[in-house]
PDB file of C-alpha atoms in Angstrom:
ATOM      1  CA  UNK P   1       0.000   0.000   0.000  1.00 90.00           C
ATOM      2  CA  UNK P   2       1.305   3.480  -0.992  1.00 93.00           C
ATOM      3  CA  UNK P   3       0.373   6.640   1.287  1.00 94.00           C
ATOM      4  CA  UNK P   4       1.051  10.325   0.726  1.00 95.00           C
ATOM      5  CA  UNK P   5       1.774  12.028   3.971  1.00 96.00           C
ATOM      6  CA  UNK P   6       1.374  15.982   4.518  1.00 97.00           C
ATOM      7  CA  UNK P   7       2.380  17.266   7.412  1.00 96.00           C
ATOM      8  CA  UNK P   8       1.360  20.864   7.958  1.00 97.00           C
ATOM      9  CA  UNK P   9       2.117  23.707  10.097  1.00 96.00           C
ATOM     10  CA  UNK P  10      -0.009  26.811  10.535  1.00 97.00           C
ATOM     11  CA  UNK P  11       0.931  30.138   9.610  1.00 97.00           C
ATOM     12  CA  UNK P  12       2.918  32.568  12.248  1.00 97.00           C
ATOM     13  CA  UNK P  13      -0.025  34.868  11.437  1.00 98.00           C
ATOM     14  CA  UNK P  14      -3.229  32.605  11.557  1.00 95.00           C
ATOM     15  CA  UNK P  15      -4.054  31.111  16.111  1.00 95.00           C
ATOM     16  CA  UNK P  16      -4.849  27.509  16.333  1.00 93.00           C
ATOM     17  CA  UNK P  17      -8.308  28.570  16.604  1.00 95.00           C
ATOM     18  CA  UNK P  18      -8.163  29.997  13.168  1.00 97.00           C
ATOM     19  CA  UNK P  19      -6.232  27.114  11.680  1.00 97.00           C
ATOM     20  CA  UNK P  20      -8.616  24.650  12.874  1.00 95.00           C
ATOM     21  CA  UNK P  21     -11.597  26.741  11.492  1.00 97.00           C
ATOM     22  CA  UNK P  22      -9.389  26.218   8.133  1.00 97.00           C
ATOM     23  CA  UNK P  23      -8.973  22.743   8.845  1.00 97.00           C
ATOM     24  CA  UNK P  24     -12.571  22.203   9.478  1.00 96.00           C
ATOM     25  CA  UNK P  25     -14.019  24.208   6.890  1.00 97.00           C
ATOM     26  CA  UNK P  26     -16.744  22.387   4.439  1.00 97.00           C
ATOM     27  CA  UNK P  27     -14.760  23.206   1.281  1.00 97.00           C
ATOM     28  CA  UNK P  28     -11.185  22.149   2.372  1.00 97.00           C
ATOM     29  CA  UNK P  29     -13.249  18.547   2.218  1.00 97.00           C
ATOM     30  CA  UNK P  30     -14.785  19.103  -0.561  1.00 97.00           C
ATOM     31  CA  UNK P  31     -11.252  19.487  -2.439  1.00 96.00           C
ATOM     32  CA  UNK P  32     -10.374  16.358  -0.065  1.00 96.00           C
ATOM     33  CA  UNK P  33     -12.939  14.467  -1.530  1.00 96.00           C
ATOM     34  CA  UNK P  34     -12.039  15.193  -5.343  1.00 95.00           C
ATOM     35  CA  UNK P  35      -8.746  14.614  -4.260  1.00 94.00           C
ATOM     36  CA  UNK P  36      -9.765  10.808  -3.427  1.00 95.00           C
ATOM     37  CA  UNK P  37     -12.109  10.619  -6.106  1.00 94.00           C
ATOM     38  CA  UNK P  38      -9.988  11.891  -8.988  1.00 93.00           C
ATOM     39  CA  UNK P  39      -6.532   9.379  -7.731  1.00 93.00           C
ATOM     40  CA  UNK P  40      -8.533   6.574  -6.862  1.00 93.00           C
ATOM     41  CA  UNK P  41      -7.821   6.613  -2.866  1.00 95.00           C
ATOM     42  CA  UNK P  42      -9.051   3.452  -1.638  1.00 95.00           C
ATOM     43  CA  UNK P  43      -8.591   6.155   1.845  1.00 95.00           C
ATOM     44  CA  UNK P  44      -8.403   9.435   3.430  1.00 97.00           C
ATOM     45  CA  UNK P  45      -7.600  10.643   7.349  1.00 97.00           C
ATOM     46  CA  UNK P  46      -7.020  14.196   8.346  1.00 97.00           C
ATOM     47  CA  UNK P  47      -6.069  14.899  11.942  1.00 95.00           C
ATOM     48  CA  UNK P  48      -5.268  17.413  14.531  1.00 93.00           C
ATOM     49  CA  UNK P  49      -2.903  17.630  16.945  1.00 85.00           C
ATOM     50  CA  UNK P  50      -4.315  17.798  20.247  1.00 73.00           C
ATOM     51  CA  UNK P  51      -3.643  20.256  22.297  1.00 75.00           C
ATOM     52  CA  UNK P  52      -3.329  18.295  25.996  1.00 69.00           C
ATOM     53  CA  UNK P  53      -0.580  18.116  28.544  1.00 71.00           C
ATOM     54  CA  UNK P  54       0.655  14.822  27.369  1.00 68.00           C
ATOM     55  CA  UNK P  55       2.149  15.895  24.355  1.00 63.00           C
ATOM     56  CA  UNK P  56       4.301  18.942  26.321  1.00 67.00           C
ATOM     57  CA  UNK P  57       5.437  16.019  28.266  1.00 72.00           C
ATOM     58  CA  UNK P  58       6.514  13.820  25.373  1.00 72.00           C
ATOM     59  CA  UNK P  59       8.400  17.108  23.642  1.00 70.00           C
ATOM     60  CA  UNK P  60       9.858  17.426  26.968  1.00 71.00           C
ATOM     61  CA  UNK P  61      10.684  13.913  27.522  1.00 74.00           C
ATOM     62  CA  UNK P  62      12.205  12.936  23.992  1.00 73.00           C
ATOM     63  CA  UNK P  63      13.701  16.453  23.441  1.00 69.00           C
ATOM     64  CA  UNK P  64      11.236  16.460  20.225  1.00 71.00           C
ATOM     65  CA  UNK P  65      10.907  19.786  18.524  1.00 71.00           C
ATOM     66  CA  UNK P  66       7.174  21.595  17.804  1.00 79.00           C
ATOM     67  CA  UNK P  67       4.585  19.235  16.491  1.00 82.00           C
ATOM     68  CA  UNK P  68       2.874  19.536  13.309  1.00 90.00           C
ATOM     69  CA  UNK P  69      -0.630  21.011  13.490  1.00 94.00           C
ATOM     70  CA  UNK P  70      -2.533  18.394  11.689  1.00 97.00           C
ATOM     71  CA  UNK P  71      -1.839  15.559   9.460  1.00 97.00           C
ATOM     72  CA  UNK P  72      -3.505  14.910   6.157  1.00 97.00           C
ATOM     73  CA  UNK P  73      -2.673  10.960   4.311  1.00 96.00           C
ATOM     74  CA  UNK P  74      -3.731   9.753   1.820  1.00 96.00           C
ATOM     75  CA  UNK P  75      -3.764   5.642   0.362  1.00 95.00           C
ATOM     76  CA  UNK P  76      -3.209   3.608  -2.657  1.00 94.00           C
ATOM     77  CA  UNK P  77      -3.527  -0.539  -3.699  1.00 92.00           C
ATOM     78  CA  UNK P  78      -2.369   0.340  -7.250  1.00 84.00           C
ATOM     79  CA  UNK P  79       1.161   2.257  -7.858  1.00 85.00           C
ATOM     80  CA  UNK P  80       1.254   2.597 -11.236  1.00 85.00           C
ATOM     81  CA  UNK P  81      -2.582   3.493 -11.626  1.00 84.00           C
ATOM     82  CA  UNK P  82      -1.111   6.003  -8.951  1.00 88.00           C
ATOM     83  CA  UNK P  83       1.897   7.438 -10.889  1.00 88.00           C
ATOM     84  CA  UNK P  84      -0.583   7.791 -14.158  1.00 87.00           C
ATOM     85  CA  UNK P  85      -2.749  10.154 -12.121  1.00 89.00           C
ATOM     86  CA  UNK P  86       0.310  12.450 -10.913  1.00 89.00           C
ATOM     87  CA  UNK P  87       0.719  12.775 -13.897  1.00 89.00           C
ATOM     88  CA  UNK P  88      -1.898  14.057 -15.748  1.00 91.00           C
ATOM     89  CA  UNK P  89      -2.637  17.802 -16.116  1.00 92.00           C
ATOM     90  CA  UNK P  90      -5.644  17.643 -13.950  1.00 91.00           C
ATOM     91  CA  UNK P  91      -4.233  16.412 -11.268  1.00 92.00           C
ATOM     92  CA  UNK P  92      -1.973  19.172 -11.440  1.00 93.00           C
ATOM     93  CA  UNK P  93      -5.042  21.521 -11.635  1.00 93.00           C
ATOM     94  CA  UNK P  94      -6.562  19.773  -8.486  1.00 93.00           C
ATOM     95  CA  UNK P  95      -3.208  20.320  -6.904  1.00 92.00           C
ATOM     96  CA  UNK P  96      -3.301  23.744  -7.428  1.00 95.00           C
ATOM     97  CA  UNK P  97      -7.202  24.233  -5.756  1.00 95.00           C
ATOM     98  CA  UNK P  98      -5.226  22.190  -2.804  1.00 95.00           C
ATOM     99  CA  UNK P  99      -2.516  24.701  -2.705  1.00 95.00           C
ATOM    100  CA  UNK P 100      -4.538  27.703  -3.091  1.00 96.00           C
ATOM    101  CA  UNK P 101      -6.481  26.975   0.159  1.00 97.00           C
ATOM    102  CA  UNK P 102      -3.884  25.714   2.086  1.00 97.00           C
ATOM    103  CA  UNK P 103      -1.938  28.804   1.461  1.00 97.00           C
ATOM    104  CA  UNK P 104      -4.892  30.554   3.602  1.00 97.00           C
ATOM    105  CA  UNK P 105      -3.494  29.013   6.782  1.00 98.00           C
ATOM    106  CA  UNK P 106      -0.435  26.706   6.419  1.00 98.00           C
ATOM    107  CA  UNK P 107       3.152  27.485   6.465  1.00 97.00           C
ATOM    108  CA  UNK P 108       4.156  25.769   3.327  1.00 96.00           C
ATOM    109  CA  UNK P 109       7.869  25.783   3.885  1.00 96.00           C
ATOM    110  CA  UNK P 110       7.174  24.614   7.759  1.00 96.00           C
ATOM    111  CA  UNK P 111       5.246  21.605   6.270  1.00 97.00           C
ATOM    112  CA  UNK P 112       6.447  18.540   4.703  1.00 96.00           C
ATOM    113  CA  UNK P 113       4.783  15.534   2.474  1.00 95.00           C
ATOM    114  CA  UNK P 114       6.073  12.443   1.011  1.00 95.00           C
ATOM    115  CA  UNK P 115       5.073   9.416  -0.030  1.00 94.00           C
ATOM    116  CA  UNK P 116       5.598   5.642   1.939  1.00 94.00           C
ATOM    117  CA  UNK P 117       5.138   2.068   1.543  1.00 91.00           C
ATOM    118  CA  UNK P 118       2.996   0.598   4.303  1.00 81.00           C
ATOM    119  CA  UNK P 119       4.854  -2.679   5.704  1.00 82.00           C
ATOM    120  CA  UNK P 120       1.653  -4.526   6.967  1.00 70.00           C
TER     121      UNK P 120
END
């Protein structure tokens, strides 16, 4: 199984309040959802870092730096059906829509994303 991680922060600019208001906002999953549909995600999570005492203690503990403000993955069966959807020019479109409101409220060089191979 193939999965696309993003890892995002939230802009200097925009509270955790506001960022979450981004995060839960009704078309941020509606670009989710073409996302999925359009690559052929067999599944989808997007989470948020809580925001509890236990994980100042585990940054404390393991000398770990900030934590990402929420986590967005993506999964595949199929790699090549995968790779012929990256590359198509609307998948780059739908990319862009992605971008575009993400921009609103994460820091995009504070973020990361990659792709892995589940080991199941």
């Amino acid at each position: 199984m193939i999965r696309f991680i993003n890892c995002v922060r939230r802009r200097a600019d925009i509270s955790s309040e506001q960022f979450r208001q981004f995060w839960s906002d009704p078309k941020f999953d509606a670009i989710i959802d073409r996302v999925v549909e359009y690559t052929g995600a067999t599944g989808h999570a997007k989470n948020l870092t809580l925001m509890v005492d236990a994980n100042v203690l585990m940054r404390e503990r393991r000398a770990f730096g900030e934590p990402f403000d929420g986590v967005l993955e993506y999964w595949w069966e199929d790699a090549a059906r995968l790779n012929a959807v990256l590359n198509s020019p609307q998948c780059d479109v739908l990319m862009k829509s992605m971008l575009d409101f993400q921009r609103q409220f994460v820091d995009l060089d504070k973020s990361c994303a990659f792709f892995t191979e589940a080991q199941e």
